[in-house]
Amino acid sequence: MSLPPFKVTICGIPELPQHCSVGVSHVLSIIDTHEPRPLALDDYFEIDHELIRFDDVVAEYPGFEACTPAHIEKVLAFGERIHARPDGHVLVHCHAGVSRSTAAAAILMAQNAPGYEEQAFLKLLELRKHGWPNTRMVQFADTLLKRDGAMLRGLVAYRKALLKVKPHLTEIIRNIGRGHEIPA
């Protein structure tokens, strides 16, 4: 077994119009609870679309809806539909294409590929040049998929590889209050 053969594209809302004519078969939208449905999705025809709403936070904060296991169960159910179509092309987007979408893309790639969690996360280096996957999402996926920490180890391997080529991101991650996510 290896990573699935379906194609994965990751983007933010502003980039949605760039991908509507490239043969996307599935779209996973993960957006803030109060964000309107992106109008650009109207340009995608005959696709399997899943819209999941939660805010991009990695812990419970007043005024925000954090990811729950139920949200990740929806991601995994959507993943089963993608895996049923190995020739498919999934577009995963969140608001900026940085945190929730990259986490979801890695989860989808690793979902039916136990033992390839690190490869799924490292694939993000090719798919999205500036990602920082949402840790909370990965933690829930690790539990639901019964990976005993393999998803989290894959996330750490990705972050180390990313920071090796983009060390300036360390300060940015600290400045947005997620310094605890920087691997030692």
JSON list of N, CA and C in Angstrom, two decimals, residues 86-117:
[
{"chain": "A", "resi": 86, "resn": "PRO", "atom": "N", "xyz": [-10.44, 6.41, -7.41]},
{"chain": "A", "resi": 86, "resn": "PRO", "atom": "CA", "xyz": [-8.99, 6.63, -7.43]},
{"chain": "A", "resi": 86, "resn": "PRO", "atom": "C", "xyz": [-8.52, 7.56, -8.54]},
{"chain": "A", "resi": 87, "resn": "ASP", "atom": "N", "xyz": [-9.32, 7.74, -9.59]},
{"chain": "A", "resi": 87, "resn": "ASP", "atom": "CA", "xyz": [-8.94, 8.65, -10.67]},
{"chain": "A", "resi": 87, "resn": "ASP", "atom": "C", "xyz": [-9.40, 10.08, -10.41]},
{"chain": "A", "resi": 88, "resn": "GLY", "atom": "N", "xyz": [-9.93, 10.32, -9.22]},
{"chain": "A", "resi": 88, "resn": "GLY", "atom": "CA", "xyz": [-10.48, 11.62, -8.89]},
{"chain": "A", "resi": 88, "resn": "GLY", "atom": "C", "xyz": [-9.43, 12.70, -8.65]},
{"chain": "A", "resi": 89, "resn": "HIS", "atom": "N", "xyz": [-9.94, 13.90, -8.52]},
{"chain": "A", "resi": 89, "resn": "HIS", "atom": "CA", "xyz": [-9.12, 15.08, -8.23]},
{"chain": "A", "resi": 89, "resn": "HIS", "atom": "C", "xyz": [-9.84, 15.86, -7.15]},
{"chain": "A", "resi": 90, "resn": "VAL", "atom": "N", "xyz": [-9.28, 15.87, -5.96]},
{"chain": "A", "resi": 90, "resn": "VAL", "atom": "CA", "xyz": [-9.91, 16.57, -4.84]},
{"chain": "A", "resi": 90, "resn": "VAL", "atom": "C", "xyz": [-9.26, 17.94, -4.64]},
{"chain": "A", "resi": 91, "resn": "LEU", "atom": "N", "xyz": [-10.10, 18.92, -4.48]},
{"chain": "A", "resi": 91, "resn": "LEU", "atom": "CA", "xyz": [-9.67, 20.28, -4.13]},
{"chain": "A", "resi": 91, "resn": "LEU", "atom": "C", "xyz": [-10.07, 20.50, -2.68]},
{"chain": "A", "resi": 92, "resn": "VAL", "atom": "N", "xyz": [-9.10, 20.82, -1.85]},
{"chain": "A", "resi": 92, "resn": "VAL", "atom": "CA", "xyz": [-9.36, 21.09, -0.44]},
{"chain": "A", "resi": 92, "resn": "VAL", "atom": "C", "xyz": [-9.05, 22.56, -0.21]},
{"chain": "A", "resi": 93, "resn": "HIS", "atom": "N", "xyz": [-10.03, 23.28, 0.34]},
{"chain": "A", "resi": 93, "resn": "HIS", "atom": "CA", "xyz": [-9.78, 24.68, 0.61]},
{"chain": "A", "resi": 93, "resn": "HIS", "atom": "C", "xyz": [-10.32, 25.08, 1.97]},
{"chain": "A", "resi": 94, "resn": "CYS", "atom": "N", "xyz": [-9.69, 26.08, 2.53]},
{"chain": "A", "resi": 94, "resn": "CYS", "atom": "CA", "xyz": [-10.18, 26.76, 3.72]},
{"chain": "A", "resi": 94, "resn": "CYS", "atom": "C", "xyz": [-10.12, 28.25, 3.38]},
{"chain": "A", "resi": 95, "resn": "HIS", "atom": "N", "xyz": [-10.06, 29.09, 4.37]},
{"chain": "A", "resi": 95, "resn": "HIS", "atom": "CA", "xyz": [-10.05, 30.52, 4.07]},
{"chain": "A", "resi": 95, "resn": "HIS", "atom": "C", "xyz": [-8.78, 30.93, 3.33]},
{"chain": "A", "resi": 96, "resn": "ALA", "atom": "N", "xyz": [-7.62, 30.56, 3.87]},
{"chain": "A", "resi": 96, "resn": "ALA", "atom": "CA", "xyz": [-6.35, 30.99, 3.28]},
{"chain": "A", "resi": 96, "resn": "ALA", "atom": "C", "xyz": [-5.54, 29.86, 2.64]},
{"chain": "A", "resi": 97, "resn": "GLY", "atom": "N", "xyz": [-5.97, 28.61, 2.84]},
{"chain": "A", "resi": 97, "resn": "GLY", "atom": "CA", "xyz": [-5.22, 27.50, 2.27]},
{"chain": "A", "resi": 97, "resn": "GLY", "atom": "C", "xyz": [-3.94, 27.20, 3.02]},
{"chain": "A", "resi": 98, "resn": "VAL", "atom": "N", "xyz": [-3.94, 27.45, 4.34]},
{"chain": "A", "resi": 98, "resn": "VAL", "atom": "CA", "xyz": [-2.72, 27.29, 5.13]},
{"chain": "A", "resi": 98, "resn": "VAL", "atom": "C", "xyz": [-2.87, 26.23, 6.22]},
{"chain": "A", "resi": 99, "resn": "SER", "atom": "N", "xyz": [-3.91, 26.28, 7.00]},
{"chain": "A", "resi": 99, "resn": "SER", "atom": "CA", "xyz": [-3.98, 25.46, 8.20]},
{"chain": "A", "resi": 99, "resn": "SER", "atom": "C", "xyz": [-5.00, 24.32, 8.11]},
{"chain": "A", "resi": 100, "resn": "ARG", "atom": "N", "xyz": [-6.28, 24.65, 8.01]},
{"chain": "A", "resi": 100, "resn": "ARG", "atom": "CA", "xyz": [-7.30, 23.60, 7.97]},
{"chain": "A", "resi": 100, "resn": "ARG", "atom": "C", "xyz": [-7.22, 22.78, 6.69]},
{"chain": "A", "resi": 101, "resn": "SER", "atom": "N", "xyz": [-6.99, 23.42, 5.56]},
{"chain": "A", "resi": 101, "resn": "SER", "atom": "CA", "xyz": [-6.95, 22.69, 4.29]},
{"chain": "A", "resi": 101, "resn": "SER", "atom": "C", "xyz": [-5.74, 21.77, 4.20]},
{"chain": "A", "resi": 102, "resn": "THR", "atom": "N", "xyz": [-4.59, 22.22, 4.69]},
{"chain": "A", "resi": 102, "resn": "THR", "atom": "CA", "xyz": [-3.41, 21.35, 4.62]},
{"chain": "A", "resi": 102, "resn": "THR", "atom": "C", "xyz": [-3.57, 20.16, 5.57]},
{"chain": "A", "resi": 103, "resn": "ALA", "atom": "N", "xyz": [-4.15, 20.41, 6.74]},
{"chain": "A", "resi": 103, "resn": "ALA", "atom": "CA", "xyz": [-4.40, 19.29, 7.67]},
{"chain": "A", "resi": 103, "resn": "ALA", "atom": "C", "xyz": [-5.36, 18.30, 7.02]},
{"chain": "A", "resi": 104, "resn": "ALA", "atom": "N", "xyz": [-6.44, 18.80, 6.45]},
{"chain": "A", "resi": 104, "resn": "ALA", "atom": "CA", "xyz": [-7.43, 17.92, 5.83]},
{"chain": "A", "resi": 104, "resn": "ALA", "atom": "C", "xyz": [-6.83, 17.13, 4.67]},
{"chain": "A", "resi": 105, "resn": "ALA", "atom": "N", "xyz": [-6.02, 17.78, 3.85]},
{"chain": "A", "resi": 105, "resn": "ALA", "atom": "CA", "xyz": [-5.40, 17.09, 2.71]},
{"chain": "A", "resi": 105, "resn": "ALA", "atom": "C", "xyz": [-4.52, 15.94, 3.19]},
{"chain": "A", "resi": 106, "resn": "ALA", "atom": "N", "xyz": [-3.71, 16.18, 4.21]},
{"chain": "A", "resi": 106, "resn": "ALA", "atom": "CA", "xyz": [-2.85, 15.11, 4.73]},
{"chain": "A", "resi": 106, "resn": "ALA", "atom": "C", "xyz": [-3.69, 14.00, 5.34]},
{"chain": "A", "resi": 107, "resn": "ILE", "atom": "N", "xyz": [-4.75, 14.36, 6.04]},
{"chain": "A", "resi": 107, "resn": "ILE", "atom": "CA", "xyz": [-5.64, 13.35, 6.63]},
{"chain": "A", "resi": 107, "resn": "ILE", "atom": "C", "xyz": [-6.24, 12.49, 5.53]},
{"chain": "A", "resi": 108, "resn": "LEU", "atom": "N", "xyz": [-6.72, 13.10, 4.46]},
{"chain": "A", "resi": 108, "resn": "LEU", "atom": "CA", "xyz": [-7.33, 12.35, 3.35]},
{"chain": "A", "resi": 108, "resn": "LEU", "atom": "C", "xyz": [-6.32, 11.41, 2.69]},
{"chain": "A", "resi": 109, "resn": "MET", "atom": "N", "xyz": [-5.09, 11.91, 2.51]},
{"chain": "A", "resi": 109, "resn": "MET", "atom": "CA", "xyz": [-4.07, 11.06, 1.87]},
{"chain": "A", "resi": 109, "resn": "MET", "atom": "C", "xyz": [-3.67, 9.89, 2.77]},
{"chain": "A", "resi": 110, "resn": "ALA", "atom": "N", "xyz": [-3.63, 10.10, 4.08]},
{"chain": "A", "resi": 110, "resn": "ALA", "atom": "CA", "xyz": [-3.20, 9.06, 5.02]},
{"chain": "A", "resi": 110, "resn": "ALA", "atom": "C", "xyz": [-4.34, 8.14, 5.44]},
{"chain": "A", "resi": 111, "resn": "GLN", "atom": "N", "xyz": [-5.56, 8.56, 5.20]},
{"chain": "A", "resi": 111, "resn": "GLN", "atom": "CA", "xyz": [-6.74, 7.86, 5.71]},
{"chain": "A", "resi": 111, "resn": "GLN", "atom": "C", "xyz": [-6.71, 6.35, 5.47]},
{"chain": "A", "resi": 112, "resn": "ASN", "atom": "N", "xyz": [-6.48, 5.95, 4.26]},
{"chain": "A", "resi": 112, "resn": "ASN", "atom": "CA", "xyz": [-6.47, 4.52, 3.92]},
{"chain": "A", "resi": 112, "resn": "ASN", "atom": "C", "xyz": [-5.06, 4.02, 3.62]},
{"chain": "A", "resi": 113, "resn": "ALA", "atom": "N", "xyz": [-4.08, 4.69, 4.21]},
{"chain": "A", "resi": 113, "resn": "ALA", "atom": "CA", "xyz": [-2.68, 4.31, 3.98]},
{"chain": "A", "resi": 113, "resn": "ALA", "atom": "C", "xyz": [-1.92, 4.25, 5.31]},
{"chain": "A", "resi": 114, "resn": "PRO", "atom": "N", "xyz": [-2.33, 3.36, 6.21]},
{"chain": "A", "resi": 114, "resn": "PRO", "atom": "CA", "xyz": [-1.60, 3.27, 7.47]},
{"chain": "A", "resi": 114, "resn": "PRO", "atom": "C", "xyz": [-0.14, 2.93, 7.22]},
{"chain": "A", "resi": 115, "resn": "GLY", "atom": "N", "xyz": [0.72, 3.58, 7.97]},
{"chain": "A", "resi": 115, "resn": "GLY", "atom": "CA", "xyz": [2.16, 3.39, 7.78]},
{"chain": "A", "resi": 115, "resn": "GLY", "atom": "C", "xyz": [2.77, 4.44, 6.85]},
{"chain": "A", "resi": 116, "resn": "TYR", "atom": "N", "xyz": [1.92, 5.24, 6.20]},
{"chain": "A", "resi": 116, "resn": "TYR", "atom": "CA", "xyz": [2.39, 6.26, 5.25]},
{"chain": "A", "resi": 116, "resn": "TYR", "atom": "C", "xyz": [2.02, 7.67, 5.71]},
{"chain": "A", "resi": 117, "resn": "GLU", "atom": "N", "xyz": [1.81, 7.83, 7.00]},
{"chain": "A", "resi": 117, "resn": "GLU", "atom": "CA", "xyz": [1.42, 9.13, 7.53]},
{"chain": "A", "resi": 117, "resn": "GLU", "atom": "C", "xyz": [2.48, 10.19, 7.26]}
]
